[in-house]
């Protein structure tokens, strides 16, 4: 068995360990803290013992990562609500509104890869703290005067840069936790953390319009700043000593694995060297087909989601003749559906991998294919639905299927390159952000050219993109660790 890959990278995959009956040094270490080494390293027993070892502090960190994504999307939706209210009060031109609202995405798209490098160099924990502090300060100082367009645009660019650190930094840390948590729970943990963005969007749409009416747009910004302060305090308290504990546990895992005799371990697993932050193998990452399968699927997913989210009100009002002022819940429903089904995808993945022994690659492809193919089929049905109820249910089904696909592509970078998960995520998220810019704009062109009647073309294009994502992932994705 190959333990070392050319170039000096120390590689020992979970699949190789399972194939030869050897324990994972990480899971063995956490499972045996306070007890004698157990050489019967099954997925079931190891995952159970690993999670028994995880304490309140570790659970708090997971929940705070969830809260981070939740607050980030409260900020995104909250600014749109507050700025729309204050700009409408003075009759700001639509072009000026669009420029201010889109400023966030320029900061967000251009900061992903630099933030991934910084997270690898200085640690995801530190970068998340800086990200939230910057967002909090900017929120507190954001002017409530819609005439200050330059300052508002600058504020949104700064928040975009700050939030560009979130997902690369979180995944930088999750890559370290993969073997600690074990295959029975890992997909669930990751899915829970990232699903905060959908629940945050739904919660903001429900609450913040009322806050803006009650206290004015500035109250929305103050609320966001308060959330940031509370999160920063909780994050630093929860992380005090956690990194040292995690490092100690991993070292114990290595020691146990090295001390096992060959008759019990089947292979001698060398401890993995810590990744040097300045040695991210960008060229190798970007020349690997499975990495591009992740990037392309991230593009496809966000193209679909951004287009539907941006154009849902228009579709409901113009095509389905719905009065959205009387159906505010319809704006929240898609996000709630995505929150539920993104977690469902993670739970299913863990059950297949951790309890039923389905290979990781097969599991990812099953969920990805189910999600994208299911979404494509419903999208092709949409042009034939003409009443509000069936249209809303169909759109919710599309987004629910898309969320299930996240159990495939959105977790796969942690399989393929756990040591560089933040870096792969940064490239994929950049592609996803530009997918939104391209998709939303192209949809507007299609609708303008047809006088607003080209919904069948819009949905047909989205279905084709779903098919492309599913096909590419089946052809090129893998569940094996490559880096």
Tab-separated table of C-alpha atoms in Angstrom:
chain	number	residue	atom	x	y	z
A	1	UNK	CA	0.000	0.000	0.000
A	2	UNK	CA	1.216	3.498	-0.842
A	3	UNK	CA	1.551	5.585	2.278
A	4	UNK	CA	3.530	8.378	0.686
A	5	UNK	CA	2.715	10.207	-2.506
A	6	UNK	CA	5.469	11.533	-4.777
A	7	UNK	CA	6.523	14.976	-3.705
A	8	UNK	CA	6.800	14.077	-0.031
A	9	UNK	CA	3.148	14.457	1.013
A	10	UNK	CA	2.265	11.895	3.646
A	11	UNK	CA	-0.990	10.301	2.525
A	12	UNK	CA	-2.908	7.536	4.235
A	13	UNK	CA	-6.568	7.464	3.282
A	14	UNK	CA	-9.453	6.217	5.393
A	15	UNK	CA	-10.361	3.835	2.580
A	16	UNK	CA	-6.860	2.303	2.660
A	17	UNK	CA	-7.036	1.937	6.415
A	18	UNK	CA	-10.424	0.262	6.233
A	19	UNK	CA	-9.241	-2.005	3.425
A	20	UNK	CA	-6.287	-3.257	5.504
A	21	UNK	CA	-8.040	-3.232	8.852
A	22	UNK	CA	-5.907	-0.466	10.328
A	23	UNK	CA	-7.334	2.135	12.684
A	24	UNK	CA	-7.421	5.820	11.885
A	25	UNK	CA	-4.845	7.416	14.189
A	26	UNK	CA	-7.091	10.419	14.766
A	27	UNK	CA	-10.225	8.481	15.638
A	28	UNK	CA	-8.234	5.969	17.663
A	29	UNK	CA	-6.692	8.777	19.669
A	30	UNK	CA	-10.003	10.412	20.518
A	31	UNK	CA	-11.724	7.118	21.160
A	32	UNK	CA	-9.060	5.926	23.596
A	33	UNK	CA	-8.551	9.049	25.698
A	34	UNK	CA	-8.605	7.824	29.256
A	35	UNK	CA	-8.669	4.149	28.295
A	36	UNK	CA	-6.654	1.312	26.764
A	37	UNK	CA	-6.072	1.147	23.017
A	38	UNK	CA	-8.793	-0.691	21.166
A	39	UNK	CA	-7.537	-2.248	17.942
A	40	UNK	CA	-11.024	-3.222	16.718
A	41	UNK	CA	-11.498	0.003	14.817
A	42	UNK	CA	-14.935	-0.309	13.259
A	43	UNK	CA	-16.813	2.688	11.902
A	44	UNK	CA	-19.629	2.156	14.358
A	45	UNK	CA	-17.684	1.817	17.598
A	46	UNK	CA	-15.054	4.406	16.775
A	47	UNK	CA	-17.545	7.092	15.760
A	48	UNK	CA	-19.605	6.481	18.892
A	49	UNK	CA	-16.562	6.736	21.163
A	50	UNK	CA	-15.256	9.760	19.286
A	51	UNK	CA	-18.475	11.646	19.787
A	52	UNK	CA	-18.592	10.618	23.454
A	53	UNK	CA	-15.194	12.286	23.814
A	54	UNK	CA	-16.351	15.514	22.186
A	55	UNK	CA	-17.329	17.855	24.982
A	56	UNK	CA	-19.431	20.937	25.489
A	57	UNK	CA	-16.695	23.236	24.191
A	58	UNK	CA	-16.446	21.405	20.864
A	59	UNK	CA	-20.214	21.403	20.436
A	60	UNK	CA	-20.250	25.118	21.231
A	61	UNK	CA	-17.682	25.748	18.475
A	62	UNK	CA	-19.849	23.890	15.941
A	63	UNK	CA	-22.919	25.885	16.978
A	64	UNK	CA	-20.954	29.138	16.820
A	65	UNK	CA	-19.811	28.280	13.285
A	66	UNK	CA	-23.492	27.767	12.469
A	67	UNK	CA	-24.223	31.127	14.110
A	68	UNK	CA	-21.474	32.722	12.008
A	69	UNK	CA	-23.132	31.720	8.732
A	70	UNK	CA	-26.528	32.653	10.193
A	71	UNK	CA	-25.366	36.172	11.140
A	72	UNK	CA	-23.589	36.652	7.808
A	73	UNK	CA	-26.826	36.137	5.907
A	74	UNK	CA	-28.815	38.231	8.381
A	75	UNK	CA	-26.384	40.986	7.425
A	76	UNK	CA	-26.832	40.439	3.669
A	77	UNK	CA	-30.619	40.385	3.785
A	78	UNK	CA	-30.773	43.047	6.497
A	79	UNK	CA	-28.814	45.604	4.506
A	80	UNK	CA	-31.053	45.049	1.470
A	81	UNK	CA	-34.142	45.613	3.606
A	82	UNK	CA	-32.776	48.682	5.393
A	83	UNK	CA	-31.265	50.296	2.309
A	84	UNK	CA	-34.377	49.713	0.200
A	85	UNK	CA	-36.491	51.411	2.854
A	86	UNK	CA	-34.277	54.458	3.256
A	87	UNK	CA	-33.538	54.876	-0.477
A	88	UNK	CA	-37.203	54.608	-1.435
A	89	UNK	CA	-37.981	57.383	1.026
A	90	UNK	CA	-35.914	59.843	-1.025
A	91	UNK	CA	-36.561	58.428	-4.481
A	92	UNK	CA	-33.076	57.055	-5.199
A	93	UNK	CA	-32.646	55.952	-8.819
A	94	UNK	CA	-32.762	52.221	-9.458
A	95	UNK	CA	-29.326	52.275	-11.079
A	96	UNK	CA	-27.824	53.845	-7.954
A	97	UNK	CA	-29.593	51.309	-5.758
A	98	UNK	CA	-28.239	48.490	-7.878
A	99	UNK	CA	-24.693	49.825	-7.643
A	100	UNK	CA	-24.806	49.999	-3.849
A	101	UNK	CA	-26.463	46.595	-3.434
A	102	UNK	CA	-24.007	44.885	-5.788
A	103	UNK	CA	-20.908	46.409	-4.146
A	104	UNK	CA	-20.877	43.588	-1.585
A	105	UNK	CA	-20.300	40.930	-4.227
A	106	UNK	CA	-17.198	42.603	-5.635
A	107	UNK	CA	-15.572	42.481	-2.219
A	108	UNK	CA	-16.846	38.969	-1.599
A	109	UNK	CA	-15.738	37.476	-4.919
A	110	UNK	CA	-12.245	38.963	-4.889
A	111	UNK	CA	-11.419	38.111	-1.257
A	112	UNK	CA	-12.112	34.353	-1.232
A	113	UNK	CA	-8.736	33.064	-2.416
A	114	UNK	CA	-6.590	35.573	-0.447
A	115	UNK	CA	-8.617	34.766	2.682
A	116	UNK	CA	-8.071	31.032	2.124
A	117	UNK	CA	-4.312	31.635	2.055
A	118	UNK	CA	-4.516	33.743	5.219
A	119	UNK	CA	-6.612	31.074	6.960
A	120	UNK	CA	-4.003	28.457	6.085
A	121	UNK	CA	-1.192	30.721	7.318
A	122	UNK	CA	-2.742	32.144	10.494
A	123	UNK	CA	-5.550	29.695	11.251
A	124	UNK	CA	-9.271	29.695	10.588
A	125	UNK	CA	-10.136	30.550	14.190
A	126	UNK	CA	-8.215	33.827	14.018
A	127	UNK	CA	-9.548	34.705	10.580
A	128	UNK	CA	-13.154	34.157	11.658
A	129	UNK	CA	-12.601	36.491	14.595
A	130	UNK	CA	-11.177	39.179	12.306
A	131	UNK	CA	-14.010	38.661	9.829
A	132	UNK	CA	-16.705	39.179	12.430
A	133	UNK	CA	-14.958	42.133	14.035
A	134	UNK	CA	-14.624	43.911	10.688
A	135	UNK	CA	-18.276	43.219	9.812
A	136	UNK	CA	-19.384	44.429	13.240
A	137	UNK	CA	-17.432	47.686	13.084
A	138	UNK	CA	-18.669	48.418	9.567
A	139	UNK	CA	-22.286	47.678	10.549
A	140	UNK	CA	-22.025	50.027	13.527
A	141	UNK	CA	-20.595	52.824	11.329
A	142	UNK	CA	-22.829	52.356	8.279
A	143	UNK	CA	-24.608	55.656	7.559
A	144	UNK	CA	-28.391	55.713	7.318
A	145	UNK	CA	-28.334	58.518	4.757
A	146	UNK	CA	-29.091	57.107	1.273
A	147	UNK	CA	-27.396	60.115	-0.325
A	148	UNK	CA	-24.000	58.920	0.925
A	149	UNK	CA	-23.681	56.460	-1.938
A	150	UNK	CA	-19.898	56.299	-1.915
A	151	UNK	CA	-19.724	55.548	1.820
A	152	UNK	CA	-22.486	52.962	1.582
A	153	UNK	CA	-20.765	51.261	-1.346
A	154	UNK	CA	-17.448	51.261	0.498
A	155	UNK	CA	-19.148	49.777	3.563
A	156	UNK	CA	-20.614	46.941	1.509
A	157	UNK	CA	-17.289	46.223	-0.193
A	158	UNK	CA	-15.653	45.989	3.246
A	159	UNK	CA	-18.353	43.627	4.508
A	160	UNK	CA	-17.924	41.549	1.342
A	161	UNK	CA	-14.187	41.280	2.010
A	162	UNK	CA	-14.856	40.326	5.633
A	163	UNK	CA	-17.399	37.656	4.708
A	164	UNK	CA	-15.056	36.305	2.038
A	165	UNK	CA	-13.081	34.784	4.907
A	166	UNK	CA	-15.984	32.857	6.419
A	167	UNK	CA	-16.313	29.688	4.374
A	168	UNK	CA	-12.612	29.186	3.538
A	169	UNK	CA	-11.774	29.650	7.241
A	170	UNK	CA	-14.516	27.345	8.492
A	171	UNK	CA	-13.516	24.642	6.028
A	172	UNK	CA	-9.870	25.117	6.915
A	173	UNK	CA	-10.805	24.113	10.463
A	174	UNK	CA	-13.230	21.382	9.408
A	175	UNK	CA	-10.452	19.705	7.437
A	176	UNK	CA	-8.614	19.216	10.747
A	177	UNK	CA	-11.720	17.770	12.381
A	178	UNK	CA	-12.637	15.221	9.714
A	179	UNK	CA	-10.951	12.205	11.314
A	180	UNK	CA	-11.730	13.409	14.817
A	181	UNK	CA	-15.495	13.487	14.339
A	182	UNK	CA	-15.562	10.291	12.270
A	183	UNK	CA	-17.659	9.216	9.279
A	184	UNK	CA	-20.820	8.698	11.275
A	185	UNK	CA	-21.293	12.383	12.092
A	186	UNK	CA	-19.034	14.505	9.907
A	187	UNK	CA	-21.403	15.250	7.019
A	188	UNK	CA	-24.116	16.178	9.515
A	189	UNK	CA	-21.802	18.627	11.294
A	190	UNK	CA	-20.696	20.319	8.053
A	191	UNK	CA	-24.251	20.505	6.686
A	192	UNK	CA	-25.534	22.015	9.928
A	193	UNK	CA	-22.850	24.705	9.912
A	194	UNK	CA	-23.442	25.768	6.309
A	195	UNK	CA	-27.241	25.617	6.614
A	196	UNK	CA	-27.103	28.638	8.894
A	197	UNK	CA	-27.091	30.853	5.802
A	198	UNK	CA	-30.571	29.663	4.794
A	199	UNK	CA	-32.109	29.965	8.254
A	200	UNK	CA	-30.456	33.391	8.643
A	201	UNK	CA	-32.023	34.572	5.389
A	202	UNK	CA	-35.477	33.334	6.400
A	203	UNK	CA	-35.190	34.829	9.886
A	204	UNK	CA	-34.038	38.189	8.524
A	205	UNK	CA	-36.929	38.347	6.047
A	206	UNK	CA	-39.378	37.659	8.851
A	207	UNK	CA	-38.007	39.958	11.562
A	208	UNK	CA	-35.994	42.794	10.056
A	209	UNK	CA	-38.778	44.530	8.094
A	210	UNK	CA	-40.537	44.970	11.434
A	211	UNK	CA	-37.326	46.270	13.030
A	212	UNK	CA	-36.867	48.762	10.174
A	213	UNK	CA	-40.428	50.045	10.637
A	214	UNK	CA	-40.101	50.254	14.417
A	215	UNK	CA	-36.641	51.798	14.767
A	216	UNK	CA	-35.710	52.899	11.283
A	217	UNK	CA	-32.981	51.499	9.006
A	218	UNK	CA	-30.239	52.453	11.474
A	219	UNK	CA	-31.756	50.055	14.023
A	220	UNK	CA	-31.151	47.177	11.617
A	221	UNK	CA	-27.455	48.086	11.425
A	222	UNK	CA	-27.230	48.379	15.217
A	223	UNK	CA	-28.858	44.974	15.663
A	224	UNK	CA	-26.325	43.434	13.284
A	225	UNK	CA	-23.485	45.043	15.247
A	226	UNK	CA	-24.867	43.691	18.533
A	227	UNK	CA	-25.065	40.171	17.099
A	228	UNK	CA	-21.454	40.498	15.995
A	229	UNK	CA	-20.272	41.557	19.451
A	230	UNK	CA	-22.096	38.672	21.155
A	231	UNK	CA	-20.729	36.161	18.655
A	232	UNK	CA	-17.147	37.395	19.039
A	233	UNK	CA	-17.295	37.040	22.817
A	234	UNK	CA	-18.772	33.538	22.603
A	235	UNK	CA	-16.316	32.458	19.909
A	236	UNK	CA	-13.243	33.461	21.875
A	237	UNK	CA	-14.539	31.909	25.093
A	238	UNK	CA	-15.364	28.621	23.347
A	239	UNK	CA	-12.022	28.473	21.552
A	240	UNK	CA	-9.903	29.165	24.619
A	241	UNK	CA	-7.805	26.051	25.026
A	242	UNK	CA	-9.711	24.111	22.360
A	243	UNK	CA	-6.895	24.169	19.786
A	244	UNK	CA	-4.410	22.894	22.359
A	245	UNK	CA	-6.831	20.133	23.339
A	246	UNK	CA	-7.389	19.164	19.731
A	247	UNK	CA	-3.655	19.089	19.011
A	248	UNK	CA	-3.002	16.984	22.108
A	249	UNK	CA	-5.693	14.509	21.103
A	250	UNK	CA	-4.273	14.148	17.605
A	251	UNK	CA	-0.797	13.562	18.996
A	252	UNK	CA	-2.149	10.826	21.269
A	253	UNK	CA	-3.834	9.274	18.255
A	254	UNK	CA	-0.529	9.202	16.376
A	255	UNK	CA	1.232	7.663	19.395
A	256	UNK	CA	-1.363	4.910	19.707
A	257	UNK	CA	-1.187	4.122	15.993
A	258	UNK	CA	2.621	3.985	16.000
A	259	UNK	CA	2.727	1.691	19.048
A	260	UNK	CA	0.354	-0.897	17.580
A	261	UNK	CA	2.100	-4.126	16.548
A	262	UNK	CA	1.771	-5.156	12.874
A	263	UNK	CA	-0.437	-8.095	13.780
A	264	UNK	CA	-3.001	-5.704	15.186
A	265	UNK	CA	-2.636	-2.733	12.875
A	266	UNK	CA	-1.887	-4.467	9.549
A	267	UNK	CA	0.020	-1.343	8.434
A	268	UNK	CA	2.237	1.096	10.251
A	269	UNK	CA	0.619	4.500	9.875
A	270	UNK	CA	3.078	7.372	10.062
A	271	UNK	CA	1.803	10.566	11.713
A	272	UNK	CA	0.884	13.177	9.146
A	273	UNK	CA	3.070	16.242	9.053
A	274	UNK	CA	1.273	19.527	9.643
A	275	UNK	CA	0.573	21.400	6.430
A	276	UNK	CA	2.852	24.372	5.910
A	277	UNK	CA	0.581	27.366	5.267
A	278	UNK	CA	2.796	28.782	2.531
A	279	UNK	CA	2.894	25.472	0.643
A	280	UNK	CA	-0.638	25.310	-0.759
A	281	UNK	CA	-0.195	23.322	-4.002
A	282	UNK	CA	-2.348	25.582	-6.157
A	283	UNK	CA	-1.071	24.189	-9.457
A	284	UNK	CA	-1.715	20.579	-8.454
A	285	UNK	CA	-5.112	21.437	-6.994
A	286	UNK	CA	-6.215	23.279	-10.126
A	287	UNK	CA	-4.934	20.559	-12.459
A	288	UNK	CA	-6.960	17.808	-10.768
A	289	UNK	CA	-10.238	16.716	-12.384
A	290	UNK	CA	-12.086	15.940	-9.086
A	291	UNK	CA	-11.346	19.457	-7.829
A	292	UNK	CA	-12.797	20.926	-11.013
A	293	UNK	CA	-15.852	18.684	-10.602
A	294	UNK	CA	-16.419	20.406	-7.240
A	295	UNK	CA	-15.864	23.889	-8.694
A	296	UNK	CA	-18.184	23.293	-11.664
A	297	UNK	CA	-20.926	21.882	-9.449
A	298	UNK	CA	-20.603	24.836	-7.104
A	299	UNK	CA	-21.039	27.119	-10.121
A	300	UNK	CA	-24.112	25.159	-11.273
A	301	UNK	CA	-25.701	25.123	-7.815
A	302	UNK	CA	-25.280	28.851	-7.226
A	303	UNK	CA	-26.381	29.733	-10.744
A	304	UNK	CA	-29.677	27.944	-10.068
A	305	UNK	CA	-30.165	29.278	-6.545
A	306	UNK	CA	-29.206	32.898	-7.258
A	307	UNK	CA	-31.424	33.058	-10.359
A	308	UNK	CA	-34.442	31.601	-8.558
A	309	UNK	CA	-33.997	33.732	-5.453
A	310	UNK	CA	-33.492	36.950	-7.429
A	311	UNK	CA	-36.390	36.401	-9.829
A	312	UNK	CA	-38.909	34.617	-7.594
A	313	UNK	CA	-40.932	37.764	-6.776
A	314	UNK	CA	-41.153	38.637	-10.480
A	315	UNK	CA	-42.152	35.090	-11.419
A	316	UNK	CA	-44.810	34.912	-8.718
A	317	UNK	CA	-46.282	38.315	-9.578
A	318	UNK	CA	-46.036	38.307	-13.385
A	319	UNK	CA	-46.361	34.645	-14.345
A	320	UNK	CA	-48.487	33.264	-11.513
A	321	UNK	CA	-50.423	36.518	-10.813
A	322	UNK	CA	-49.789	36.361	-7.085
A	323	UNK	CA	-50.019	39.353	-4.759
A	324	UNK	CA	-46.707	39.115	-2.906
A	325	UNK	CA	-47.726	41.792	-0.403
A	326	UNK	CA	-50.317	39.316	0.843
A	327	UNK	CA	-47.975	36.321	0.714
A	328	UNK	CA	-44.827	37.403	2.545
A	329	UNK	CA	-44.278	33.845	3.754
A	330	UNK	CA	-43.567	32.835	0.151
A	331	UNK	CA	-40.322	34.822	0.296
A	332	UNK	CA	-39.216	32.876	3.378
A	333	UNK	CA	-40.382	29.409	2.341
A	334	UNK	CA	-37.573	28.639	-0.172
A	335	UNK	CA	-34.910	29.400	2.432
A	336	UNK	CA	-36.663	27.279	5.063
A	337	UNK	CA	-36.897	24.383	2.604
A	338	UNK	CA	-33.185	24.666	1.821
A	339	UNK	CA	-32.331	24.773	5.525
A	340	UNK	CA	-34.224	21.545	6.155
A	341	UNK	CA	-33.041	19.586	3.128
A	342	UNK	CA	-29.392	20.614	3.288
A	343	UNK	CA	-29.369	19.025	6.749
A	344	UNK	CA	-31.278	16.012	5.448
A	345	UNK	CA	-28.563	15.520	2.825
A	346	UNK	CA	-25.850	15.545	5.486
A	347	UNK	CA	-27.720	13.069	7.689
A	348	UNK	CA	-28.310	10.695	4.770
A	349	UNK	CA	-24.627	10.901	3.797
A	350	UNK	CA	-23.521	9.968	7.310
A	351	UNK	CA	-25.964	7.094	7.487
A	352	UNK	CA	-24.774	5.687	4.164
A	353	UNK	CA	-21.064	6.092	4.953
A	354	UNK	CA	-20.897	5.576	8.705
A	355	UNK	CA	-23.566	2.925	9.271
A	356	UNK	CA	-24.136	1.143	5.981
A	357	UNK	CA	-20.549	1.173	4.771
A	358	UNK	CA	-21.291	2.726	1.369
A	359	UNK	CA	-18.060	4.130	-0.147
A	360	UNK	CA	-17.634	7.879	0.243
A	361	UNK	CA	-17.416	8.527	-3.511
A	362	UNK	CA	-20.556	6.505	-4.214
A	363	UNK	CA	-22.449	8.339	-1.483
A	364	UNK	CA	-21.446	11.767	-2.764
A	365	UNK	CA	-22.425	10.862	-6.331
A	366	UNK	CA	-25.775	9.397	-5.225
A	367	UNK	CA	-26.780	12.539	-3.338
A	368	UNK	CA	-25.433	14.900	-5.989
A	369	UNK	CA	-27.238	13.067	-8.788
A	370	UNK	CA	-30.486	12.799	-6.834
A	371	UNK	CA	-30.413	16.510	-6.077
A	372	UNK	CA	-29.560	17.854	-9.518
A	373	UNK	CA	-31.651	15.378	-11.534
A	374	UNK	CA	-34.647	15.887	-9.230
A	375	UNK	CA	-34.307	19.667	-9.557
A	376	UNK	CA	-34.024	19.395	-13.361
A	377	UNK	CA	-37.207	17.316	-13.647
A	378	UNK	CA	-39.237	19.783	-11.585
A	379	UNK	CA	-37.796	22.742	-13.520
A	380	UNK	CA	-38.984	21.184	-16.781
A	381	UNK	CA	-42.453	20.871	-15.256
A	382	UNK	CA	-42.644	24.494	-14.073
A	383	UNK	CA	-43.720	26.148	-17.368
A	384	UNK	CA	-46.872	24.015	-17.310
A	385	UNK	CA	-47.976	25.220	-13.859
A	386	UNK	CA	-50.155	28.310	-13.825
A	387	UNK	CA	-51.548	28.654	-10.294
A	388	UNK	CA	-49.797	30.069	-7.280
A	389	UNK	CA	-49.972	27.048	-4.985
A	390	UNK	CA	-48.508	24.548	-7.450
A	391	UNK	CA	-45.866	27.055	-8.553
A	392	UNK	CA	-44.710	27.724	-5.007
A	393	UNK	CA	-44.604	24.006	-4.201
A	394	UNK	CA	-42.629	23.292	-7.378
A	395	UNK	CA	-40.068	26.042	-6.715
A	396	UNK	CA	-39.713	24.751	-3.155
A	397	UNK	CA	-39.141	21.242	-4.524
A	398	UNK	CA	-36.441	22.525	-6.905
A	399	UNK	CA	-34.590	24.221	-4.072
A	400	UNK	CA	-35.100	21.225	-1.781
A	401	UNK	CA	-33.510	18.914	-4.357
A	402	UNK	CA	-30.694	21.417	-4.892
A	403	UNK	CA	-30.054	21.439	-1.139
A	404	UNK	CA	-29.830	17.643	-1.102
A	405	UNK	CA	-27.128	17.898	-3.790
A	406	UNK	CA	-25.012	19.747	-1.225
A	407	UNK	CA	-24.537	16.390	0.470
A	408	UNK	CA	-22.461	15.572	-2.611
A	409	UNK	CA	-20.384	18.391	-4.096
A	410	UNK	CA	-20.427	20.739	-1.094
A	411	UNK	CA	-18.782	18.140	1.171
A	412	UNK	CA	-16.500	16.551	-1.388
A	413	UNK	CA	-13.564	18.960	-1.000
A	414	UNK	CA	-13.256	17.715	2.582
A	415	UNK	CA	-12.917	14.176	1.182
A	416	UNK	CA	-10.512	15.027	-1.622
A	417	UNK	CA	-8.291	17.588	0.111
A	418	UNK	CA	-9.028	17.922	3.846
A	419	UNK	CA	-5.683	19.648	4.445
A	420	UNK	CA	-6.527	22.223	1.764
A	421	UNK	CA	-10.312	22.278	2.114
A	422	UNK	CA	-10.367	26.033	2.669
A	423	UNK	CA	-8.374	26.606	-0.505
A	424	UNK	CA	-10.628	24.424	-2.656
A	425	UNK	CA	-13.677	26.061	-1.078
A	426	UNK	CA	-12.324	29.508	-1.915
A	427	UNK	CA	-12.014	28.655	-5.618
A	428	UNK	CA	-15.430	26.972	-5.690
A	429	UNK	CA	-17.107	29.825	-3.818
A	430	UNK	CA	-15.557	32.390	-6.148
A	431	UNK	CA	-16.999	30.471	-9.091
A	432	UNK	CA	-20.362	30.353	-7.325
A	433	UNK	CA	-20.372	34.100	-6.740
A	434	UNK	CA	-19.650	34.878	-10.388
A	435	UNK	CA	-22.341	32.351	-11.339
A	436	UNK	CA	-24.832	34.543	-9.512
A	437	UNK	CA	-23.633	37.681	-11.268
A	438	UNK	CA	-23.822	36.012	-14.692
A	439	UNK	CA	-27.045	34.098	-14.068
A	440	UNK	CA	-29.101	36.944	-12.654
A	441	UNK	CA	-28.006	39.263	-15.456
A	442	UNK	CA	-28.576	36.721	-18.254
A	443	UNK	CA	-32.048	35.939	-16.938
A	444	UNK	CA	-32.909	39.627	-17.124
A	445	UNK	CA	-31.722	39.741	-20.731
A	446	UNK	CA	-33.868	36.715	-21.651
A	447	UNK	CA	-36.967	38.175	-20.016
A	448	UNK	CA	-36.449	41.636	-21.514
A	449	UNK	CA	-36.000	40.191	-24.996
A	450	UNK	CA	-39.275	38.279	-24.713
A	451	UNK	CA	-41.327	40.923	-22.960
A	452	UNK	CA	-41.282	38.897	-19.754
A	453	UNK	CA	-42.674	35.733	-21.364
A	454	UNK	CA	-39.518	33.588	-21.622
A	455	UNK	CA	-39.953	31.660	-18.377
A	456	UNK	CA	-39.841	28.337	-20.210
A	457	UNK	CA	-36.416	29.298	-21.616
A	458	UNK	CA	-35.224	30.402	-18.176
A	459	UNK	CA	-36.303	27.163	-16.517
A	460	UNK	CA	-35.038	25.069	-19.435
A	461	UNK	CA	-31.585	26.626	-19.114
A	462	UNK	CA	-31.575	25.964	-15.373
A	463	UNK	CA	-32.542	22.323	-16.003
A	464	UNK	CA	-29.690	21.975	-18.504
A	465	UNK	CA	-27.254	23.404	-15.963
A	466	UNK	CA	-28.490	20.832	-13.425
A	467	UNK	CA	-27.797	18.084	-15.960
A	468	UNK	CA	-24.295	19.413	-16.598
A	469	UNK	CA	-23.495	19.453	-12.886
A	470	UNK	CA	-24.760	15.907	-12.331
A	471	UNK	CA	-22.905	14.549	-15.376
A	472	UNK	CA	-19.584	16.192	-14.527
A	473	UNK	CA	-19.736	14.959	-10.933
A	474	UNK	CA	-20.511	11.384	-11.942
A	475	UNK	CA	-17.675	11.399	-14.466
A	476	UNK	CA	-14.894	13.057	-12.476
A	477	UNK	CA	-15.633	13.171	-8.739
A	478	UNK	CA	-14.036	10.823	-6.230
A	479	UNK	CA	-14.307	10.088	-2.532
A	480	UNK	CA	-10.608	9.311	-2.142
A	481	UNK	CA	-8.195	11.665	-0.455
A	482	UNK	CA	-5.890	13.090	-3.130
A	483	UNK	CA	-4.081	15.798	-1.132
